[in-house]
Each structure stands twice: as structure tokens, then as C-alpha cells.
Tab-separated table of C-alpha atoms in Angstrom:
chain	number	residue	atom	x	y	z
A	97	MET	CA	37.541	23.129	25.348
A	98	ARG	CA	38.984	19.644	25.789
A	99	ASN	CA	35.812	17.811	26.667
A	100	VAL	CA	33.486	18.086	23.676
A	101	THR	CA	30.269	16.057	23.998
A	102	VAL	CA	27.089	15.543	22.009
A	103	ASP	CA	25.363	17.914	24.410
A	104	ASN	CA	27.846	20.790	24.258
A	105	VAL	CA	29.473	20.578	20.802
A	106	THR	CA	27.052	23.072	19.230
A	107	ASP	CA	27.770	25.687	21.892
A	108	VAL	CA	31.512	25.022	21.653
A	109	VAL	CA	31.550	25.715	17.917
A	110	ILE	CA	29.374	28.826	18.274
A	111	ASP	CA	31.580	30.141	21.077
A	112	SER	CA	34.599	29.832	18.780
A	113	LEU	CA	33.153	32.363	16.348
A	114	GLY	CA	35.114	35.603	16.286
A	115	GLN	CA	37.888	34.419	18.619
A	116	HIS	CA	40.662	35.265	16.148
A	117	ALA	CA	38.995	37.719	13.779
A	118	THR	CA	36.188	40.229	14.088
A	119	LEU	CA	32.898	39.095	12.598
A	120	GLU	CA	30.363	41.444	11.106
A	121	PRO	CA	26.934	41.116	12.755
A	122	ARG	CA	25.481	39.512	9.613
A	123	GLN	CA	28.348	36.981	9.498
A	124	ARG	CA	27.675	35.993	13.096
A	125	GLU	CA	23.935	35.746	12.515
A	126	ILE	CA	24.404	33.463	9.513
A	127	MET	CA	27.047	31.239	11.083
A	128	GLU	CA	25.267	30.805	14.414
A	129	SER	CA	22.036	29.792	12.693
A	130	LEU	CA	23.841	27.517	10.228
A	131	ILE	CA	25.678	25.689	13.007
A	132	LYS	CA	22.533	25.285	15.124
A	133	HIS	CA	20.437	23.966	12.243
A	134	LEU	CA	23.165	21.747	10.813
A	135	HIS	CA	23.941	20.187	14.183
A	136	GLY	CA	20.208	19.856	14.864
A	137	PHE	CA	19.725	18.035	11.553
A	138	CYS	CA	22.529	15.586	12.349
A	139	LYS	CA	20.977	14.842	15.733
A	140	ASP	CA	17.434	14.551	14.340
A	141	VAL	CA	18.393	11.846	11.845
A	142	ASN	CA	21.233	10.374	13.936
A	143	LEU	CA	23.544	10.832	10.957
A	144	THR	CA	26.122	8.056	10.622
A	145	HIS	CA	29.774	8.652	9.794
A	146	GLU	CA	29.324	6.652	6.602
A	147	GLU	CA	26.495	8.957	5.558
A	148	PHE	CA	28.594	12.003	6.403
A	149	LEU	CA	31.447	10.779	4.200
A	150	TYR	CA	29.003	10.045	1.383
A	151	ALA	CA	27.654	13.601	1.668
A	152	CYS	CA	31.175	15.020	1.455
A	153	ASP	CA	31.880	12.954	-1.648
A	154	TYR	CA	28.507	13.959	-3.104
A	155	LEU	CA	29.187	17.683	-2.672
A	156	GLY	CA	32.648	17.259	-4.160
A	157	ARG	CA	31.170	15.575	-7.223
A	158	ALA	CA	28.543	18.309	-7.519
A	159	GLY	CA	31.223	20.995	-7.432
A	160	ALA	CA	33.234	19.237	-10.128
A	161	LEU	CA	30.225	19.448	-12.455
A	162	CYS	CA	29.921	23.230	-12.234
A	163	SER	CA	30.870	25.124	-15.379
A	164	ASP	CA	29.632	27.983	-17.543
A	165	LYS	CA	27.103	25.521	-18.981
A	166	ARG	CA	25.874	23.852	-15.797
A	167	GLN	CA	25.536	25.254	-12.273
A	168	GLU	CA	24.940	22.106	-10.268
A	169	PHE	CA	24.415	23.795	-6.913
A	170	ILE	CA	21.637	26.016	-8.279
A	171	LEU	CA	20.064	22.848	-9.648
A	172	LEU	CA	20.300	21.125	-6.275
A	173	GLY	CA	18.828	24.208	-4.610
A	174	ASP	CA	15.965	24.140	-7.105
A	175	ILE	CA	15.179	20.484	-6.420
A	176	LEU	CA	15.035	21.189	-2.681
A	177	GLY	CA	12.877	24.288	-3.132
A	178	VAL	CA	15.630	26.499	-1.727
A	179	GLU	CA	15.983	28.873	-4.681
A	180	VAL	CA	12.261	29.581	-4.883
A	181	LEU	CA	12.188	30.187	-1.114
A	182	VAL	CA	15.173	32.563	-1.238
A	183	ASP	CA	13.590	34.358	-4.194
A	184	MET	CA	10.360	34.908	-2.269
A	185	LEU	CA	12.278	36.120	0.786
A	186	SER	CA	14.426	38.451	-1.320
A	187	ASN	CA	11.639	39.813	-3.519
A	188	PRO	CA	8.502	40.412	-1.471
A	189	ILE	CA	5.723	41.728	-3.677
A	190	SER	CA	4.239	45.163	-3.064
A	191	GLY	CA	0.878	46.068	-4.552
A	192	ASP	CA	0.312	44.725	-8.045
A	193	GLU	CA	3.945	44.084	-8.990
A	194	THR	CA	4.515	41.007	-11.120
A	195	VAL	CA	5.726	38.116	-8.980
A	196	SER	CA	9.209	36.772	-9.503
A	197	THR	CA	10.405	33.187	-9.587
A	198	VAL	CA	13.655	31.256	-9.950
A	199	LEU	CA	16.452	32.148	-12.359
A	200	GLY	CA	17.298	28.488	-12.873
A	201	PRO	CA	20.582	27.035	-14.120
A	202	PHE	CA	20.247	27.755	-17.863
A	203	PHE	CA	20.547	31.556	-18.091
A	204	ARG	CA	23.324	32.932	-20.298
A	205	GLU	CA	24.552	36.510	-20.278
A	206	ASN	CA	24.985	38.587	-23.426
A	207	ALA	CA	22.119	37.175	-25.455
A	208	PRO	CA	21.843	38.934	-28.829
A	209	VAL	CA	20.139	42.332	-28.836
A	210	MET	CA	17.204	42.247	-31.261
A	211	PRO	CA	14.641	44.758	-32.579
A	212	LYS	CA	11.109	44.627	-31.246
A	213	GLY	CA	9.136	41.815	-32.873
A	214	ALA	CA	12.184	39.857	-34.057
A	215	SER	CA	12.415	36.082	-33.827
A	216	THR	CA	14.682	34.191	-31.431
A	217	ILE	CA	14.343	31.080	-33.621
A	218	GLN	CA	17.541	30.084	-35.409
A	219	LYS	CA	16.655	26.423	-35.963
A	220	ASN	CA	13.289	24.863	-36.777
A	221	PHE	CA	12.030	21.610	-35.271
A	222	GLU	CA	9.445	19.195	-36.567
A	223	GLY	CA	6.090	19.805	-34.921
A	224	GLN	CA	7.053	23.158	-33.436
A	225	GLU	CA	4.450	25.861	-32.830
A	226	THR	CA	5.604	29.439	-33.275
A	227	VAL	CA	4.237	32.133	-30.967
A	228	TYR	CA	4.124	35.916	-31.087
A	229	VAL	CA	4.719	37.118	-27.520
A	230	GLU	CA	3.793	40.683	-26.637
A	231	GLY	CA	2.774	42.844	-23.751
A	232	TYR	CA	3.384	46.045	-21.839
A	233	ILE	CA	5.864	46.971	-19.138
A	234	ARG	CA	4.314	49.372	-16.621
A	235	ASP	CA	5.043	50.796	-13.191
A	236	ASN	CA	2.775	50.208	-10.220
A	237	LYS	CA	0.774	53.330	-11.095
A	238	GLY	CA	-0.008	52.025	-14.571
A	239	ASN	CA	2.440	54.269	-16.396
A	240	PRO	CA	4.346	52.767	-19.341
A	241	ILE	CA	8.048	52.077	-18.860
A	242	PRO	CA	9.980	52.738	-22.063
A	243	GLY	CA	13.510	51.406	-22.500
A	244	ALA	CA	13.046	48.327	-20.316
A	245	ILE	CA	15.275	45.404	-21.341
A	246	ILE	CA	13.505	42.063	-21.663
A	247	ASP	CA	15.969	39.149	-21.661
A	248	VAL	CA	14.270	35.915	-22.795
A	249	TRP	CA	15.320	32.265	-23.011
A	250	GLU	CA	13.534	28.926	-23.386
A	251	ASP	CA	13.979	25.268	-24.263
A	252	ALA	CA	13.583	23.915	-27.784
A	253	PRO	CA	10.871	21.401	-28.779
A	254	ASN	CA	13.353	18.614	-28.016
A	255	GLY	CA	13.333	19.749	-24.372
A	256	LEU	CA	16.890	21.108	-24.425
A	257	TYR	CA	18.314	24.590	-23.967
A	258	GLU	CA	20.866	25.500	-26.616
A	259	ASN	CA	23.793	25.452	-24.192
A	260	HIS	CA	23.005	21.784	-23.488
A	261	ASP	CA	22.464	20.814	-27.114
A	262	PRO	CA	25.437	20.812	-29.524
A	263	ASP	CA	23.039	20.615	-32.478
A	264	GLN	CA	21.463	23.998	-31.757
A	265	PRO	CA	23.056	27.256	-32.936
A	266	GLU	CA	24.690	29.511	-30.349
A	267	TYR	CA	22.066	31.509	-28.420
A	268	ASN	CA	19.155	29.799	-30.154
A	269	LEU	CA	15.825	30.790	-28.563
A	270	ARG	CA	17.488	33.588	-26.603
A	271	GLY	CA	17.391	37.319	-27.101
A	272	ARG	CA	17.210	40.764	-25.551
A	273	PHE	CA	14.476	43.222	-26.486
A	274	GLU	CA	13.620	46.780	-25.478
A	275	SER	CA	10.204	48.201	-24.702
A	276	ASP	CA	9.139	51.145	-26.872
A	277	GLU	CA	7.885	54.586	-25.818
A	278	ASN	CA	4.547	53.005	-24.854
A	279	GLY	CA	6.194	50.288	-22.764
A	280	HIS	CA	5.293	47.697	-25.405
A	281	TYR	CA	7.549	44.711	-26.127
A	282	ALA	CA	7.231	41.885	-28.650
A	283	PHE	CA	9.183	38.930	-30.010
A	284	VAL	CA	8.642	35.640	-31.827
A	285	ALA	CA	9.511	32.349	-30.133
A	286	ILE	CA	8.506	28.686	-30.033
A	287	ARG	CA	5.851	27.312	-27.728
A	288	PRO	CA	7.855	25.870	-24.823
A	289	VAL	CA	7.480	22.209	-23.943
A	290	PRO	CA	7.787	20.372	-20.626
A	291	TYR	CA	11.298	19.065	-20.112
A	292	PRO	CA	13.272	17.119	-17.535
A	293	ILE	CA	15.842	18.921	-15.465
A	294	PRO	CA	19.175	17.083	-15.759
A	295	GLY	CA	18.559	13.712	-14.130
A	296	ASP	CA	22.098	12.467	-14.418
A	297	GLU	CA	24.949	12.950	-11.968
A	298	THR	CA	24.275	14.447	-8.514
A	299	ALA	CA	20.984	16.185	-9.399
A	300	GLY	CA	19.544	12.875	-10.527
A	301	GLU	CA	20.761	11.154	-7.377
A	302	LEU	CA	19.019	13.721	-5.208
A	303	ILE	CA	15.685	13.775	-6.998
A	304	ARG	CA	15.519	9.972	-7.068
A	305	TYR	CA	16.351	9.870	-3.352
A	306	MET	CA	13.400	12.239	-2.829
A	307	GLY	CA	11.109	9.993	-4.876
A	308	HIS	CA	10.164	12.907	-7.111
A	309	HIS	CA	10.114	13.254	-10.907
A	310	CYS	CA	12.399	15.484	-13.007
A	311	MET	CA	9.807	17.307	-15.132
A	312	ARG	CA	9.142	21.017	-15.457
A	313	PRO	CA	6.087	22.528	-17.185
A	314	GLY	CA	6.530	24.467	-20.420
A	315	HIS	CA	7.653	28.050	-19.755
A	316	ILE	CA	9.513	31.021	-21.186
A	317	HIS	CA	12.066	32.708	-18.946
A	318	MET	CA	11.937	36.498	-18.882
A	319	MET	CA	14.174	38.945	-17.036
A	320	VAL	CA	12.962	42.551	-17.109
A	321	THR	CA	15.255	45.393	-16.054
A	322	ARG	CA	15.149	49.183	-16.164
A	323	GLU	CA	17.155	51.715	-14.177
A	324	GLY	CA	15.115	53.009	-11.262
A	325	TYR	CA	12.992	49.856	-10.992
A	326	ARG	CA	13.468	46.614	-9.130
A	327	PRO	CA	14.794	43.942	-11.517
A	328	LEU	CA	12.314	41.175	-12.225
A	329	ILE	CA	13.305	37.556	-12.860
A	330	SER	CA	10.256	35.570	-13.863
A	331	GLN	CA	8.772	32.891	-16.107
A	332	ILE	CA	5.588	32.661	-18.173
A	333	TYR	CA	3.967	29.238	-17.896
A	334	ASP	CA	1.816	27.662	-20.583
A	335	ALA	CA	-1.692	27.286	-19.150
A	336	ASP	CA	-2.173	24.036	-21.076
A	337	SER	CA	1.118	22.442	-20.069
A	338	ASP	CA	1.517	19.307	-17.989
A	339	TYR	CA	3.271	19.523	-14.602
A	340	LEU	CA	1.862	22.907	-13.559
A	341	ASP	CA	0.675	21.319	-10.314
A	342	ASN	CA	3.804	19.282	-9.574
A	343	ASP	CA	6.762	21.217	-10.961
A	344	SER	CA	10.010	19.499	-10.009
A	345	VAL	CA	11.495	22.804	-8.749
A	346	PHE	CA	8.287	24.231	-7.169
A	347	ALA	CA	8.525	27.505	-9.140
A	348	VAL	CA	5.033	27.828	-10.671
A	349	LYS	CA	2.980	30.848	-9.530
A	350	GLU	CA	-0.676	31.225	-10.509
A	351	ASP	CA	-0.138	34.811	-11.640
A	352	LEU	CA	2.569	33.712	-14.090
A	353	ILE	CA	0.368	31.322	-16.080
A	354	GLY	CA	-0.439	32.637	-19.546
A	355	LYS	CA	-2.764	31.379	-22.267
A	356	PHE	CA	-1.264	30.542	-25.658
A	357	GLU	CA	-4.082	31.413	-28.057
A	358	LYS	CA	-4.486	30.473	-31.715
A	359	ALA	CA	-3.214	33.321	-33.874
A	360	PRO	CA	-5.685	35.175	-36.111
A	361	GLU	CA	-5.921	33.932	-39.669
A	362	GLY	CA	-3.153	35.371	-41.821
A	363	SER	CA	-0.709	35.794	-38.927
A	364	ASP	CA	2.945	34.923	-39.274
A	365	THR	CA	2.863	32.648	-36.209
A	366	ASP	CA	0.724	29.741	-35.048
A	367	LEU	CA	-0.055	31.228	-31.654
A	368	VAL	CA	-0.124	34.507	-29.752
A	369	LEU	CA	0.583	35.181	-26.085
A	370	ARG	CA	-0.147	38.441	-24.299
A	371	PHE	CA	1.548	39.010	-20.967
A	372	ASP	CA	2.051	42.330	-19.155
A	373	PHE	CA	4.602	43.082	-16.457
A	374	THR	CA	4.450	45.566	-13.591
A	375	LEU	CA	7.768	46.683	-12.093
A	376	GLY	CA	8.204	48.083	-8.614
A	377	ASN	CA	10.056	51.300	-7.944
A	378	GLN	CA	13.620	50.595	-6.794
A	379	ALA	CA	13.703	53.427	-4.228
A	380	GLN	CA	10.420	52.310	-2.665
A	381	ALA	CA	11.649	48.722	-2.489
A	382	MET	CA	14.880	49.767	-0.766
A	383	ALA	CA	12.952	51.924	1.718
A	384	ALA	CA	10.641	49.016	2.545
A	385	GLU	CA	13.631	46.799	3.275
């Protein structure tokens, strides 16, 4: 095609797909839709060449920031509500399964394995409130699930995760726990506080361009896995936290809000939090898909 115009360029690019290599049906579906929507966006806003070049530079700078401590593209996807949308599309809820939400950019693999009821706290902060978190892992028939792995992580009272704070010990406020024969899990943590997602670099540029704030409500991340069940990536939100109604990454779900209660007199922690999880059967989920 030697005569590419505004009117035919989208069709020209789509027609080029698969000319020199066979495309799988899913590849073609993704690329055709991407090209149509991307070209449509450019036409809708009458994108200028200067803006296009800025976008290319912006994406290059975002890529340069990615490391084992910061995944900038996940962060950008969070700010735009893309990760929460993809999560909802990928993990439709069946029955009374616990709803999932975003993984976020601060997860670290290989958190220390700890006995039930152990504390994730390696460093104390002034004004912190300790909390005993417990609950049950069950299937969608109400049966306990023993041997489920609960991977937890949260920010410190200074609003920073340990992998973004050189003053915190390695894997502070992170841990992996296993549910017992009754499906019960428990650990000690710190009451999470609202914190700003990184507002520097490209993430900050984007959120300021959107006219939005950077704050997230206080929450504890929890990933629950057990062979034979659909993995669950979720968060427990503090019912008394600010920003529940205007989370900067749009990840709050009503069913994930938990109440941090004052611990009974004589307890080892300031607060207690009870939160149960229901996992869906992996085979049933695959059949539904």
C-alpha cells in the first residue's frame, strides 16, 4: 500500500497482520483490537506529533525505572484503573468466594515462613498500633481448608514498604503463614496507615495530569493459595481509614473492609481483626471459563 491516508491507515495496518508469519487466533484478536482502539484514540484527541514524541519519551523513562523494587508499569496501570479492571475480568466471582483486588507494585516473593500467630514486626515505630489478625480459610461449601498459604505484606506507620525504606529490616511486615487443620490462620502485624503511592517520576506526572491525589487507604495485602483452589490476591481495608471512597488506584471493595477492634484487656496486641476467606475450587473455575 503506497497511498496511506487518515481514512485507511487503520485497515492497512490490520491487513498487514500475519503476512509474514502465522498468528494464533488470540494474537490476531489482541492486535486488531489494540490497533483499532489506539488509532481511534489518536483521532479522538487529534494527537499532535509533539505529544506523540513526549509519550514515547515518557514510556522510555517509565521503563528505565523498573527494577526488583519498583514496577513502574504496574503503578501506571493502577493509576489508570487498568489493573483492577483486568483483575475483575480475570477473576469473576462465583457464589460466596472472597473477591480479589490488585496485587500492586510492592509484593516480594520468598517472604519468611512463620508459625501461626507469629509477628511480622521487626522494627517498632512511635505511635504504632499492633493488631492480632486471624480468621478461617474455607471452600465455597463452608469446609475448612488446611494447609493454605497466606502471604501477607503491608506498609509501616511511616507509610513506606520495607523495600522502599532503607531504614527498615529486610522483609519487615511481611510473612507467610499456613492455615491449621481447622483452616484457621493468625499473625501479628501493625495497623496499616494511608500512604501515597510514589508521586515522583512518571507515576507522579500521570496522576498530576489526571488531577487526582496519590493516597491509598490503610490496608493489609493478603495472597491465599492452596493446591486445588483458585489463588486469591486480595487486601483487607481498615474500616476507619481515610480514602476508602477515593482510593488513588480504585481497588477498594466493600466486602474487603474489615473492622479493627480494641483487643480484650490483657491481650498482647492493641487491636484484633477477624477476617475469613472463601476460596473457589480450581476445577470449577476452569470449567466456567
